[in-house]
Amino acid sequence: QQPVQSPQAVILREGEDAVINCSSSKALYSVHWYRQKHGEAPVFLMILLKGGEQKGHEKISASFNEKKQQSSLYLTASQLSYSGTYFCGTGVDNYGQNFVFGPGTRLSVLP
Amino acid sequence: DTEVTQTPKHLVMGMTNKKSLKCEQHMGHRAMYWYKQKAKKPPELMFVYSYEKLSINESVPSRFSPECPNSSLLNLHLHALQPEDSALYLCASSQVSRRMETQYFGPGTRLLVL
C-alpha cells in the first residue's frame, strides 16, 4: 500500500526551511528518501530503519517515528539545488517485499 | 564508479515488435532492479534480482521478461506491448537487496509504444 506524502507541493524562497512528511498505515521496517529532478533519475538521500532514528546529510535530515509509522524530511536553509520531487519509499520487512514509493512532494526553491 | 548505464535512451516500438532494454553497472552490486515510471508519478517496482536470481516480481504482465545474464548486466525483454506501457523505465542497483539498500538509479529508457 502506497504511503501518503504531504504536502503535495511547496514553494520556498532560498534560505527558507521545509518539512515533508510521509506516513503509512502499515508497520514499517524502513523509510527511504529520494530526490528526483525533472528529466533525471532519482537520487538517494537517506534510509531510516525501524528503531526511531534520525539521520542528517548536510542541511537535510530526517526522522522516523515507528510508533506512528511516520517519517519527516527536514530541509533547512534551502538552496536552489534542492528543487525537485521528493519521494519517500517504504519497506515492511528486511527483504524488500512490498517496497513502494509515495506519490512525491514537488519542491520549488525560488531565488 | 557509481554509475548505472542504460541503453537505449529512447525507444519507439510498435505493438508487434520485440525489443530489449539493457542496464549495466560495475560497482560490484549484487542486486538489480527494474522500475516503471509514468509522468508525474513515482517509480513502480517491477522486478528485483538478487545474486542473479529473480527474487521479486511485482505481478508484472508476461509481455515484460527480465533477464540477468551476470552480476553486472540486467535486461528487460519487451514483446507485444500496449500503448499504456509507454513510460520511463529505470534500472537501479544496490550492494544487496536486503532492506532495499541504497539504490543507484540509471538515467532511464524513455519508451513509446505506438
JSON list of C-alpha atoms in Angstrom, two decimals:
[
{"chain": "A", "resi": 1, "resn": "GLN", "atom": "CA", "xyz": [0.00, 0.00, 0.00]},
{"chain": "A", "resi": 2, "resn": "GLN", "atom": "CA", "xyz": [1.40, 3.35, -1.07]},
{"chain": "A", "resi": 3, "resn": "PRO", "atom": "CA", "xyz": [2.49, 5.74, 1.71]},
{"chain": "A", "resi": 4, "resn": "VAL", "atom": "CA", "xyz": [0.96, 9.18, 1.91]},
{"chain": "A", "resi": 5, "resn": "GLN", "atom": "CA", "xyz": [3.09, 12.27, 1.49]},
{"chain": "A", "resi": 6, "resn": "SER", "atom": "CA", "xyz": [2.34, 15.83, 2.47]},
{"chain": "A", "resi": 7, "resn": "PRO", "atom": "CA", "xyz": [2.34, 18.47, 1.26]},
{"chain": "A", "resi": 8, "resn": "GLN", "atom": "CA", "xyz": [1.83, 17.67, -2.44]},
{"chain": "A", "resi": 9, "resn": "ALA", "atom": "CA", "xyz": [3.82, 20.72, -3.41]},
{"chain": "A", "resi": 10, "resn": "VAL", "atom": "CA", "xyz": [5.67, 23.54, -1.70]},
{"chain": "A", "resi": 11, "resn": "ILE", "atom": "CA", "xyz": [7.29, 26.73, -2.92]},
{"chain": "A", "resi": 12, "resn": "LEU", "atom": "CA", "xyz": [10.11, 28.29, -0.93]},
{"chain": "A", "resi": 13, "resn": "ARG", "atom": "CA", "xyz": [12.44, 31.22, -1.15]},
{"chain": "A", "resi": 14, "resn": "GLU", "atom": "CA", "xyz": [16.13, 30.46, -0.94]},
{"chain": "A", "resi": 15, "resn": "GLY", "atom": "CA", "xyz": [17.17, 30.14, 2.70]},
{"chain": "A", "resi": 16, "resn": "GLU", "atom": "CA", "xyz": [13.76, 29.05, 3.99]},
{"chain": "A", "resi": 17, "resn": "ASP", "atom": "CA", "xyz": [13.06, 25.76, 5.70]},
{"chain": "A", "resi": 18, "resn": "ALA", "atom": "CA", "xyz": [10.66, 22.98, 4.70]},
{"chain": "A", "resi": 19, "resn": "VAL", "atom": "CA", "xyz": [9.31, 19.75, 6.13]},
{"chain": "A", "resi": 20, "resn": "ILE", "atom": "CA", "xyz": [7.99, 16.88, 4.04]},
{"chain": "A", "resi": 21, "resn": "ASN", "atom": "CA", "xyz": [6.00, 14.16, 5.72]},
{"chain": "A", "resi": 22, "resn": "CYS", "atom": "CA", "xyz": [5.50, 10.52, 4.85]},
{"chain": "A", "resi": 23, "resn": "SER", "atom": "CA", "xyz": [3.08, 8.20, 6.61]},
{"chain": "A", "resi": 24, "resn": "SER", "atom": "CA", "xyz": [1.89, 4.65, 6.19]},
{"chain": "A", "resi": 25, "resn": "SER", "atom": "CA", "xyz": [-0.93, 2.54, 7.52]},
{"chain": "A", "resi": 26, "resn": "LYS", "atom": "CA", "xyz": [1.43, -0.45, 7.64]},
{"chain": "A", "resi": 27, "resn": "ALA", "atom": "CA", "xyz": [4.08, -1.29, 10.22]},
{"chain": "A", "resi": 28, "resn": "LEU", "atom": "CA", "xyz": [7.26, -0.11, 8.57]},
{"chain": "A", "resi": 29, "resn": "TYR", "atom": "CA", "xyz": [10.73, -1.56, 8.67]},
{"chain": "A", "resi": 30, "resn": "SER", "atom": "CA", "xyz": [12.43, 1.11, 6.62]},
{"chain": "A", "resi": 31, "resn": "VAL", "atom": "CA", "xyz": [11.84, 4.52, 5.10]},
{"chain": "A", "resi": 32, "resn": "HIS", "atom": "CA", "xyz": [13.90, 5.75, 2.17]},
{"chain": "A", "resi": 33, "resn": "TRP", "atom": "CA", "xyz": [14.12, 9.28, 0.83]},
{"chain": "A", "resi": 34, "resn": "TYR", "atom": "CA", "xyz": [14.99, 10.14, -2.77]},
{"chain": "A", "resi": 35, "resn": "ARG", "atom": "CA", "xyz": [15.03, 13.35, -4.77]},
{"chain": "A", "resi": 36, "resn": "GLN", "atom": "CA", "xyz": [14.32, 13.44, -8.48]},
{"chain": "A", "resi": 37, "resn": "LYS", "atom": "CA", "xyz": [14.96, 16.48, -10.63]},
{"chain": "A", "resi": 38, "resn": "HIS", "atom": "CA", "xyz": [12.97, 16.94, -13.80]},
{"chain": "A", "resi": 39, "resn": "GLY", "atom": "CA", "xyz": [14.21, 14.65, -16.55]},
{"chain": "A", "resi": 40, "resn": "GLU", "atom": "CA", "xyz": [16.72, 12.93, -14.28]},
{"chain": "A", "resi": 41, "resn": "ALA", "atom": "CA", "xyz": [16.90, 9.71, -12.29]},
{"chain": "A", "resi": 42, "resn": "PRO", "atom": "CA", "xyz": [16.04, 9.60, -8.59]},
{"chain": "A", "resi": 43, "resn": "VAL", "atom": "CA", "xyz": [18.99, 10.19, -6.27]},
{"chain": "A", "resi": 44, "resn": "PHE", "atom": "CA", "xyz": [19.25, 8.57, -2.85]},
{"chain": "A", "resi": 45, "resn": "LEU", "atom": "CA", "xyz": [19.21, 10.90, 0.15]},
{"chain": "A", "resi": 46, "resn": "MET", "atom": "CA", "xyz": [18.96, 8.60, 3.16]},
{"chain": "A", "resi": 47, "resn": "ILE", "atom": "CA", "xyz": [17.46, 5.47, 4.66]},
{"chain": "A", "resi": 48, "resn": "LEU", "atom": "CA", "xyz": [15.98, 5.14, 8.14]},
{"chain": "A", "resi": 49, "resn": "LEU", "atom": "CA", "xyz": [15.37, 1.84, 9.80]},
{"chain": "A", "resi": 50, "resn": "LYS", "atom": "CA", "xyz": [12.98, 0.62, 12.43]},
{"chain": "A", "resi": 51, "resn": "GLY", "atom": "CA", "xyz": [14.24, 1.93, 15.75]},
{"chain": "A", "resi": 52, "resn": "GLY", "atom": "CA", "xyz": [13.15, 5.55, 15.53]},
{"chain": "A", "resi": 53, "resn": "GLU", "atom": "CA", "xyz": [16.43, 7.01, 14.41]},
{"chain": "A", "resi": 54, "resn": "GLN", "atom": "CA", "xyz": [17.24, 10.37, 12.99]},
{"chain": "A", "resi": 55, "resn": "LYS", "atom": "CA", "xyz": [19.77, 10.99, 10.27]},
{"chain": "A", "resi": 56, "resn": "GLY", "atom": "CA", "xyz": [21.40, 14.01, 8.75]},
{"chain": "A", "resi": 57, "resn": "HIS", "atom": "CA", "xyz": [23.00, 14.81, 5.45]},
{"chain": "A", "resi": 58, "resn": "GLU", "atom": "CA", "xyz": [24.41, 18.35, 5.23]},
{"chain": "A", "resi": 59, "resn": "LYS", "atom": "CA", "xyz": [21.33, 20.56, 5.66]},
{"chain": "A", "resi": 60, "resn": "ILE", "atom": "CA", "xyz": [18.90, 17.74, 5.03]},
{"chain": "A", "resi": 61, "resn": "SER", "atom": "CA", "xyz": [17.87, 15.47, 7.88]},
{"chain": "A", "resi": 62, "resn": "ALA", "atom": "CA", "xyz": [15.09, 13.02, 8.56]},
{"chain": "A", "resi": 63, "resn": "SER", "atom": "CA", "xyz": [13.36, 11.27, 11.41]},
{"chain": "A", "resi": 64, "resn": "PHE", "atom": "CA", "xyz": [11.37, 8.07, 11.67]},
{"chain": "A", "resi": 65, "resn": "ASN", "atom": "CA", "xyz": [8.69, 7.55, 14.30]},
{"chain": "A", "resi": 66, "resn": "GLU", "atom": "CA", "xyz": [7.93, 3.85, 14.11]},
{"chain": "A", "resi": 67, "resn": "LYS", "atom": "CA", "xyz": [5.08, 4.09, 16.61]},
{"chain": "A", "resi": 68, "resn": "LYS", "atom": "CA", "xyz": [3.24, 6.44, 14.29]},
{"chain": "A", "resi": 69, "resn": "GLN", "atom": "CA", "xyz": [4.66, 4.90, 11.08]},
{"chain": "A", "resi": 70, "resn": "GLN", "atom": "CA", "xyz": [5.70, 8.37, 10.04]},
{"chain": "A", "resi": 71, "resn": "SER", "atom": "CA", "xyz": [8.85, 9.91, 8.68]},
{"chain": "A", "resi": 72, "resn": "SER", "atom": "CA", "xyz": [9.68, 13.55, 8.14]},
{"chain": "A", "resi": 73, "resn": "LEU", "atom": "CA", "xyz": [12.33, 15.07, 5.90]},
{"chain": "A", "resi": 74, "resn": "TYR", "atom": "CA", "xyz": [13.73, 18.41, 7.08]},
{"chain": "A", "resi": 75, "resn": "LEU", "atom": "CA", "xyz": [15.30, 20.82, 4.61]},
{"chain": "A", "resi": 76, "resn": "THR", "atom": "CA", "xyz": [16.98, 23.76, 6.28]},
{"chain": "A", "resi": 77, "resn": "ALA", "atom": "CA", "xyz": [18.25, 26.95, 4.66]},
{"chain": "A", "resi": 78, "resn": "SER", "atom": "CA", "xyz": [17.09, 25.65, 1.30]},
{"chain": "A", "resi": 79, "resn": "GLN", "atom": "CA", "xyz": [19.20, 26.17, -1.78]},
{"chain": "A", "resi": 80, "resn": "LEU", "atom": "CA", "xyz": [18.15, 26.42, -5.41]},
{"chain": "A", "resi": 81, "resn": "SER", "atom": "CA", "xyz": [19.61, 22.95, -5.95]},
{"chain": "A", "resi": 82, "resn": "TYR", "atom": "CA", "xyz": [17.04, 21.48, -3.56]},
{"chain": "A", "resi": 83, "resn": "SER", "atom": "CA", "xyz": [14.30, 21.91, -6.14]},
{"chain": "A", "resi": 84, "resn": "GLY", "atom": "CA", "xyz": [12.81, 18.66, -7.35]},
{"chain": "A", "resi": 85, "resn": "THR", "atom": "CA", "xyz": [10.34, 15.99, -6.40]},
{"chain": "A", "resi": 86, "resn": "TYR", "atom": "CA", "xyz": [10.95, 14.19, -3.13]},
{"chain": "A", "resi": 87, "resn": "PHE", "atom": "CA", "xyz": [9.79, 10.61, -2.81]},
{"chain": "A", "resi": 88, "resn": "CYS", "atom": "CA", "xyz": [9.65, 8.51, 0.30]},
{"chain": "A", "resi": 89, "resn": "GLY", "atom": "CA", "xyz": [9.85, 4.76, -0.19]},
{"chain": "A", "resi": 90, "resn": "THR", "atom": "CA", "xyz": [8.67, 2.33, 2.45]},
{"chain": "A", "resi": 91, "resn": "GLY", "atom": "CA", "xyz": [9.53, -1.27, 3.18]},
{"chain": "A", "resi": 92, "resn": "VAL", "atom": "CA", "xyz": [7.77, -3.59, 5.58]},
{"chain": "A", "resi": 93, "resn": "ASP", "atom": "CA", "xyz": [10.50, -6.19, 6.06]},
{"chain": "A", "resi": 94, "resn": "ASN", "atom": "CA", "xyz": [14.17, -6.92, 5.64]},
{"chain": "A", "resi": 95, "resn": "TYR", "atom": "CA", "xyz": [13.73, -8.42, 2.19]},
{"chain": "A", "resi": 96, "resn": "GLY", "atom": "CA", "xyz": [12.27, -5.58, 0.18]},
{"chain": "A", "resi": 97, "resn": "GLN", "atom": "CA", "xyz": [8.85, -7.11, -0.27]},
{"chain": "A", "resi": 98, "resn": "ASN", "atom": "CA", "xyz": [6.11, -4.58, -0.90]},
{"chain": "A", "resi": 99, "resn": "PHE", "atom": "CA", "xyz": [8.63, -1.77, -1.29]},
{"chain": "A", "resi": 100, "resn": "VAL", "atom": "CA", "xyz": [6.68, 1.17, -2.63]},
{"chain": "A", "resi": 101, "resn": "PHE", "atom": "CA", "xyz": [7.27, 4.86, -3.27]},
{"chain": "A", "resi": 102, "resn": "GLY", "atom": "CA", "xyz": [4.91, 7.59, -2.12]},
{"chain": "A", "resi": 103, "resn": "PRO", "atom": "CA", "xyz": [3.33, 9.94, -4.67]},
{"chain": "A", "resi": 104, "resn": "GLY", "atom": "CA", "xyz": [6.01, 12.57, -4.21]},
{"chain": "A", "resi": 105, "resn": "THR", "atom": "CA", "xyz": [6.25, 16.15, -2.98]},
{"chain": "A", "resi": 106, "resn": "ARG", "atom": "CA", "xyz": [7.23, 18.76, -5.55]},
{"chain": "A", "resi": 107, "resn": "LEU", "atom": "CA", "xyz": [9.57, 21.34, -4.03]},
{"chain": "A", "resi": 108, "resn": "SER", "atom": "CA", "xyz": [10.40, 24.57, -5.82]},
{"chain": "A", "resi": 109, "resn": "VAL", "atom": "CA", "xyz": [13.04, 26.89, -4.40]},
{"chain": "A", "resi": 110, "resn": "LEU", "atom": "CA", "xyz": [12.98, 30.40, -5.82]},
{"chain": "A", "resi": 111, "resn": "PRO", "atom": "CA", "xyz": [15.78, 32.97, -5.66]},
{"chain": "B", "resi": 1, "resn": "ASP", "atom": "CA", "xyz": [32.46, 4.48, -10.37]},
{"chain": "B", "resi": 2, "resn": "THR", "atom": "CA", "xyz": [28.92, 4.95, -9.08]},
{"chain": "B", "resi": 3, "resn": "GLU", "atom": "CA", "xyz": [27.27, 4.87, -12.45]},
{"chain": "B", "resi": 4, "resn": "VAL", "atom": "CA", "xyz": [24.43, 2.77, -13.76]},
{"chain": "B", "resi": 5, "resn": "THR", "atom": "CA", "xyz": [24.12, 2.96, -17.53]},
{"chain": "B", "resi": 6, "resn": "GLN", "atom": "CA", "xyz": [21.04, 2.21, -19.59]},
{"chain": "B", "resi": 7, "resn": "THR", "atom": "CA", "xyz": [20.58, 1.78, -23.31]},
{"chain": "B", "resi": 8, "resn": "PRO", "atom": "CA", "xyz": [18.88, 2.93, -25.37]},
{"chain": "B", "resi": 9, "resn": "LYS", "atom": "CA", "xyz": [17.93, 6.37, -24.02]},
{"chain": "B", "resi": 10, "resn": "HIS", "atom": "CA", "xyz": [14.82, 6.47, -26.17]},
{"chain": "B", "resi": 11, "resn": "LEU", "atom": "CA", "xyz": [12.84, 3.70, -27.85]},
{"chain": "B", "resi": 12, "resn": "VAL", "atom": "CA", "xyz": [9.81, 3.78, -30.09]},
{"chain": "B", "resi": 13, "resn": "MET", "atom": "CA", "xyz": [8.18, 0.46, -30.89]},
{"chain": "B", "resi": 14, "resn": "GLY", "atom": "CA", "xyz": [5.04, -0.93, -32.38]},
{"chain": "B", "resi": 15, "resn": "MET", "atom": "CA", "xyz": [2.75, -3.32, -30.55]},
{"chain": "B", "resi": 16, "resn": "THR", "atom": "CA", "xyz": [4.04, -6.30, -32.53]},
{"chain": "B", "resi": 17, "resn": "ASN", "atom": "CA", "xyz": [7.74, -5.55, -32.08]},
{"chain": "B", "resi": 18, "resn": "LYS", "atom": "CA", "xyz": [10.25, -7.29, -29.85]},
{"chain": "B", "resi": 19, "resn": "LYS", "atom": "CA", "xyz": [12.88, -5.11, -28.22]},
{"chain": "B", "resi": 20, "resn": "SER", "atom": "CA", "xyz": [15.20, -5.20, -25.23]},
{"chain": "B", "resi": 21, "resn": "LEU", "atom": "CA", "xyz": [16.36, -2.66, -22.69]},
{"chain": "B", "resi": 22, "resn": "LYS", "atom": "CA", "xyz": [19.83, -3.00, -21.25]},
{"chain": "B", "resi": 23, "resn": "CYS", "atom": "CA", "xyz": [21.26, -1.95, -17.92]},
{"chain": "B", "resi": 24, "resn": "GLU", "atom": "CA", "xyz": [24.85, -2.22, -16.72]},
{"chain": "B", "resi": 25, "resn": "GLN", "atom": "CA", "xyz": [26.72, -1.46, -13.51]},
{"chain": "B", "resi": 26, "resn": "HIS", "atom": "CA", "xyz": [30.32, -2.05, -12.46]},
{"chain": "B", "resi": 27, "resn": "MET", "atom": "CA", "xyz": [30.05, -1.27, -8.78]},
{"chain": "B", "resi": 28, "resn": "GLY", "atom": "CA", "xyz": [30.05, -4.90, -7.70]},
{"chain": "B", "resi": 29, "resn": "HIS", "atom": "CA", "xyz": [26.42, -4.64, -6.67]},
{"chain": "B", "resi": 30, "resn": "ARG", "atom": "CA", "xyz": [24.57, -7.94, -6.33]},
{"chain": "B", "resi": 31, "resn": "ALA", "atom": "CA", "xyz": [21.03, -6.58, -6.51]},
{"chain": "B", "resi": 32, "resn": "MET", "atom": "CA", "xyz": [19.47, -5.01, -9.57]},
{"chain": "B", "resi": 33, "resn": "TYR", "atom": "CA", "xyz": [16.00, -3.59, -10.11]},
{"chain": "B", "resi": 34, "resn": "TRP", "atom": "CA", "xyz": [13.60, -2.56, -12.85]},
{"chain": "B", "resi": 35, "resn": "TYR", "atom": "CA", "xyz": [11.13, 0.24, -12.24]},
{"chain": "B", "resi": 36, "resn": "LYS", "atom": "CA", "xyz": [8.46, 1.79, -14.44]},
{"chain": "B", "resi": 37, "resn": "GLN", "atom": "CA", "xyz": [7.70, 5.49, -14.06]},
{"chain": "B", "resi": 38, "resn": "LYS", "atom": "CA", "xyz": [4.83, 7.36, -15.65]},
{"chain": "B", "resi": 39, "resn": "ALA", "atom": "CA", "xyz": [4.90, 11.15, -15.92]},
{"chain": "B", "resi": 40, "resn": "LYS", "atom": "CA", "xyz": [4.44, 12.92, -12.58]},
{"chain": "B", "resi": 41, "resn": "LYS", "atom": "CA", "xyz": [4.14, 9.59, -10.78]},
{"chain": "B", "resi": 42, "resn": "PRO", "atom": "CA", "xyz": [6.57, 7.73, -8.52]},
{"chain": "B", "resi": 43, "resn": "PRO", "atom": "CA", "xyz": [8.66, 4.83, -9.80]},
{"chain": "B", "resi": 44, "resn": "GLU", "atom": "CA", "xyz": [6.83, 1.48, -9.54]},
{"chain": "B", "resi": 45, "resn": "LEU", "atom": "CA", "xyz": [8.92, -1.55, -8.71]},
{"chain": "B", "resi": 46, "resn": "MET", "atom": "CA", "xyz": [8.69, -4.29, -11.34]},
{"chain": "B", "resi": 47, "resn": "PHE", "atom": "CA", "xyz": [11.44, -6.80, -10.66]},
{"chain": "B", "resi": 48, "resn": "VAL", "atom": "CA", "xyz": [14.29, -7.41, -8.23]},
{"chain": "B", "resi": 49, "resn": "TYR", "atom": "CA", "xyz": [17.26, -9.65, -8.96]},
{"chain": "B", "resi": 50, "resn": "SER", "atom": "CA", "xyz": [19.43, -10.75, -6.09]},
{"chain": "B", "resi": 51, "resn": "TYR", "atom": "CA", "xyz": [22.66, -12.60, -6.89]},
{"chain": "B", "resi": 52, "resn": "GLU", "atom": "CA", "xyz": [21.44, -13.05, -10.47]},
{"chain": "B", "resi": 53, "resn": "LYS", "atom": "CA", "xyz": [18.22, -14.73, -9.35]},
{"chain": "B", "resi": 54, "resn": "LEU", "atom": "CA", "xyz": [14.77, -13.21, -9.64]},
{"chain": "B", "resi": 55, "resn": "SER", "atom": "CA", "xyz": [13.66, -12.55, -6.08]},
{"chain": "B", "resi": 56, "resn": "ILE", "atom": "CA", "xyz": [10.71, -10.20, -6.56]},
{"chain": "B", "resi": 57, "resn": "ASN", "atom": "CA", "xyz": [8.20, -9.99, -9.40]},
{"chain": "B", "resi": 58, "resn": "GLU", "atom": "CA", "xyz": [5.54, -7.43, -8.62]},
{"chain": "B", "resi": 59, "resn": "SER", "atom": "CA", "xyz": [2.81, -9.10, -10.70]},
{"chain": "B", "resi": 60, "resn": "VAL", "atom": "CA", "xyz": [4.16, -7.69, -13.93]},
{"chain": "B", "resi": 61, "resn": "PRO", "atom": "CA", "xyz": [2.48, -8.86, -17.19]},
{"chain": "B", "resi": 62, "resn": "SER", "atom": "CA", "xyz": [4.35, -11.56, -19.08]},
{"chain": "B", "resi": 63, "resn": "ARG", "atom": "CA", "xyz": [4.96, -9.22, -22.02]},
{"chain": "B", "resi": 64, "resn": "PHE", "atom": "CA", "xyz": [7.82, -7.93, -19.83]},
{"chain": "B", "resi": 65, "resn": "SER", "atom": "CA", "xyz": [10.54, -10.53, -19.39]},
{"chain": "B", "resi": 66, "resn": "PRO", "atom": "CA", "xyz": [13.60, -9.76, -17.27]},
{"chain": "B", "resi": 67, "resn": "GLU", "atom": "CA", "xyz": [16.95, -11.44, -17.58]},
{"chain": "B", "resi": 68, "resn": "CYS", "atom": "CA", "xyz": [20.13, -11.18, -15.55]},
{"chain": "B", "resi": 69, "resn": "PRO", "atom": "CA", "xyz": [22.93, -12.84, -17.55]},
{"chain": "B", "resi": 70, "resn": "ASN", "atom": "CA", "xyz": [25.60, -11.91, -15.00]},
{"chain": "B", "resi": 71, "resn": "SER", "atom": "CA", "xyz": [26.12, -9.75, -11.93]},
{"chain": "B", "resi": 72, "resn": "SER", "atom": "CA", "xyz": [26.76, -6.60, -14.00]},
{"chain": "B", "resi": 73, "resn": "LEU", "atom": "CA", "xyz": [24.01, -6.84, -16.57]},
{"chain": "B", "resi": 74, "resn": "LEU", "atom": "CA", "xyz": [20.26, -6.66, -16.46]},
{"chain": "B", "resi": 75, "resn": "ASN", "atom": "CA", "xyz": [17.98, -6.87, -19.47]},
{"chain": "B", "resi": 76, "resn": "LEU", "atom": "CA", "xyz": [14.28, -6.28, -19.93]},
{"chain": "B", "resi": 77, "resn": "HIS", "atom": "CA", "xyz": [12.81, -8.01, -22.96]},
{"chain": "B", "resi": 78, "resn": "LEU", "atom": "CA", "xyz": [9.68, -6.44, -24.38]},
{"chain": "B", "resi": 79, "resn": "HIS", "atom": "CA", "xyz": [7.13, -8.17, -26.58]},
{"chain": "B", "resi": 80, "resn": "ALA", "atom": "CA", "xyz": [3.61, -7.29, -27.69]},
{"chain": "B", "resi": 81, "resn": "LEU", "atom": "CA", "xyz": [3.47, -4.17, -25.56]},
{"chain": "B", "resi": 82, "resn": "GLN", "atom": "CA", "xyz": [0.44, -1.93, -25.27]},
{"chain": "B", "resi": 83, "resn": "PRO", "atom": "CA", "xyz": [0.35, 1.88, -25.64]},
{"chain": "B", "resi": 84, "resn": "GLU", "atom": "CA", "xyz": [-0.24, 2.16, -21.87]},
{"chain": "B", "resi": 85, "resn": "ASP", "atom": "CA", "xyz": [3.20, 0.62, -21.36]},
{"chain": "B", "resi": 86, "resn": "SER", "atom": "CA", "xyz": [4.74, 3.84, -22.61]},
{"chain": "B", "resi": 87, "resn": "ALA", "atom": "CA", "xyz": [6.80, 5.18, -19.71]},
{"chain": "B", "resi": 88, "resn": "LEU", "atom": "CA", "xyz": [10.29, 5.80, -18.40]},
{"chain": "B", "resi": 89, "resn": "TYR", "atom": "CA", "xyz": [11.95, 2.52, -17.46]},
{"chain": "B", "resi": 90, "resn": "LEU", "atom": "CA", "xyz": [14.52, 2.89, -14.72]},
{"chain": "B", "resi": 91, "resn": "CYS", "atom": "CA", "xyz": [17.16, 0.42, -13.72]},
{"chain": "B", "resi": 92, "resn": "ALA", "atom": "CA", "xyz": [18.77, 0.57, -10.30]},
{"chain": "B", "resi": 93, "resn": "SER", "atom": "CA", "xyz": [21.36, -1.40, -8.36]},
{"chain": "B", "resi": 94, "resn": "SER", "atom": "CA", "xyz": [22.38, -1.79, -4.74]},
{"chain": "B", "resi": 95, "resn": "GLN", "atom": "CA", "xyz": [25.03, -3.73, -2.87]},
{"chain": "B", "resi": 96, "resn": "VAL", "atom": "CA", "xyz": [22.48, -6.29, -1.75]},
{"chain": "B", "resi": 97, "resn": "SER", "atom": "CA", "xyz": [18.71, -6.47, -1.90]},
{"chain": "B", "resi": 98, "resn": "ARG", "atom": "CA", "xyz": [18.33, -6.63, 1.87]},
{"chain": "B", "resi": 99, "resn": "ARG", "atom": "CA", "xyz": [16.14, -3.76, 3.06]},
{"chain": "B", "resi": 100, "resn": "MET", "atom": "CA", "xyz": [16.27, -2.39, -0.48]},
{"chain": "B", "resi": 101, "resn": "GLU", "atom": "CA", "xyz": [19.63, -0.81, 0.39]},
{"chain": "B", "resi": 102, "resn": "THR", "atom": "CA", "xyz": [20.76, 2.47, -1.18]},
{"chain": "B", "resi": 103, "resn": "GLN", "atom": "CA", "xyz": [19.75, 2.19, -4.78]},
{"chain": "B", "resi": 104, "resn": "TYR", "atom": "CA", "xyz": [21.69, 3.85, -7.55]},
{"chain": "B", "resi": 105, "resn": "PHE", "atom": "CA", "xyz": [19.46, 4.65, -10.49]},
{"chain": "B", "resi": 106, "resn": "GLY", "atom": "CA", "xyz": [20.36, 4.80, -14.14]},
{"chain": "B", "resi": 107, "resn": "PRO", "atom": "CA", "xyz": [19.11, 7.65, -16.35]},
{"chain": "B", "resi": 108, "resn": "GLY", "atom": "CA", "xyz": [16.30, 5.51, -17.75]},
{"chain": "B", "resi": 109, "resn": "THR", "atom": "CA", "xyz": [14.97, 4.50, -21.14]},
{"chain": "B", "resi": 110, "resn": "ARG", "atom": "CA", "xyz": [12.02, 6.51, -22.37]},
{"chain": "B", "resi": 111, "resn": "LEU", "atom": "CA", "xyz": [9.72, 4.08, -24.16]},
{"chain": "B", "resi": 112, "resn": "LEU", "atom": "CA", "xyz": [6.91, 4.99, -26.52]},
{"chain": "B", "resi": 113, "resn": "VAL", "atom": "CA", "xyz": [4.61, 2.22, -27.74]},
{"chain": "B", "resi": 114, "resn": "LEU", "atom": "CA", "xyz": [2.59, 3.07, -30.84]}
]
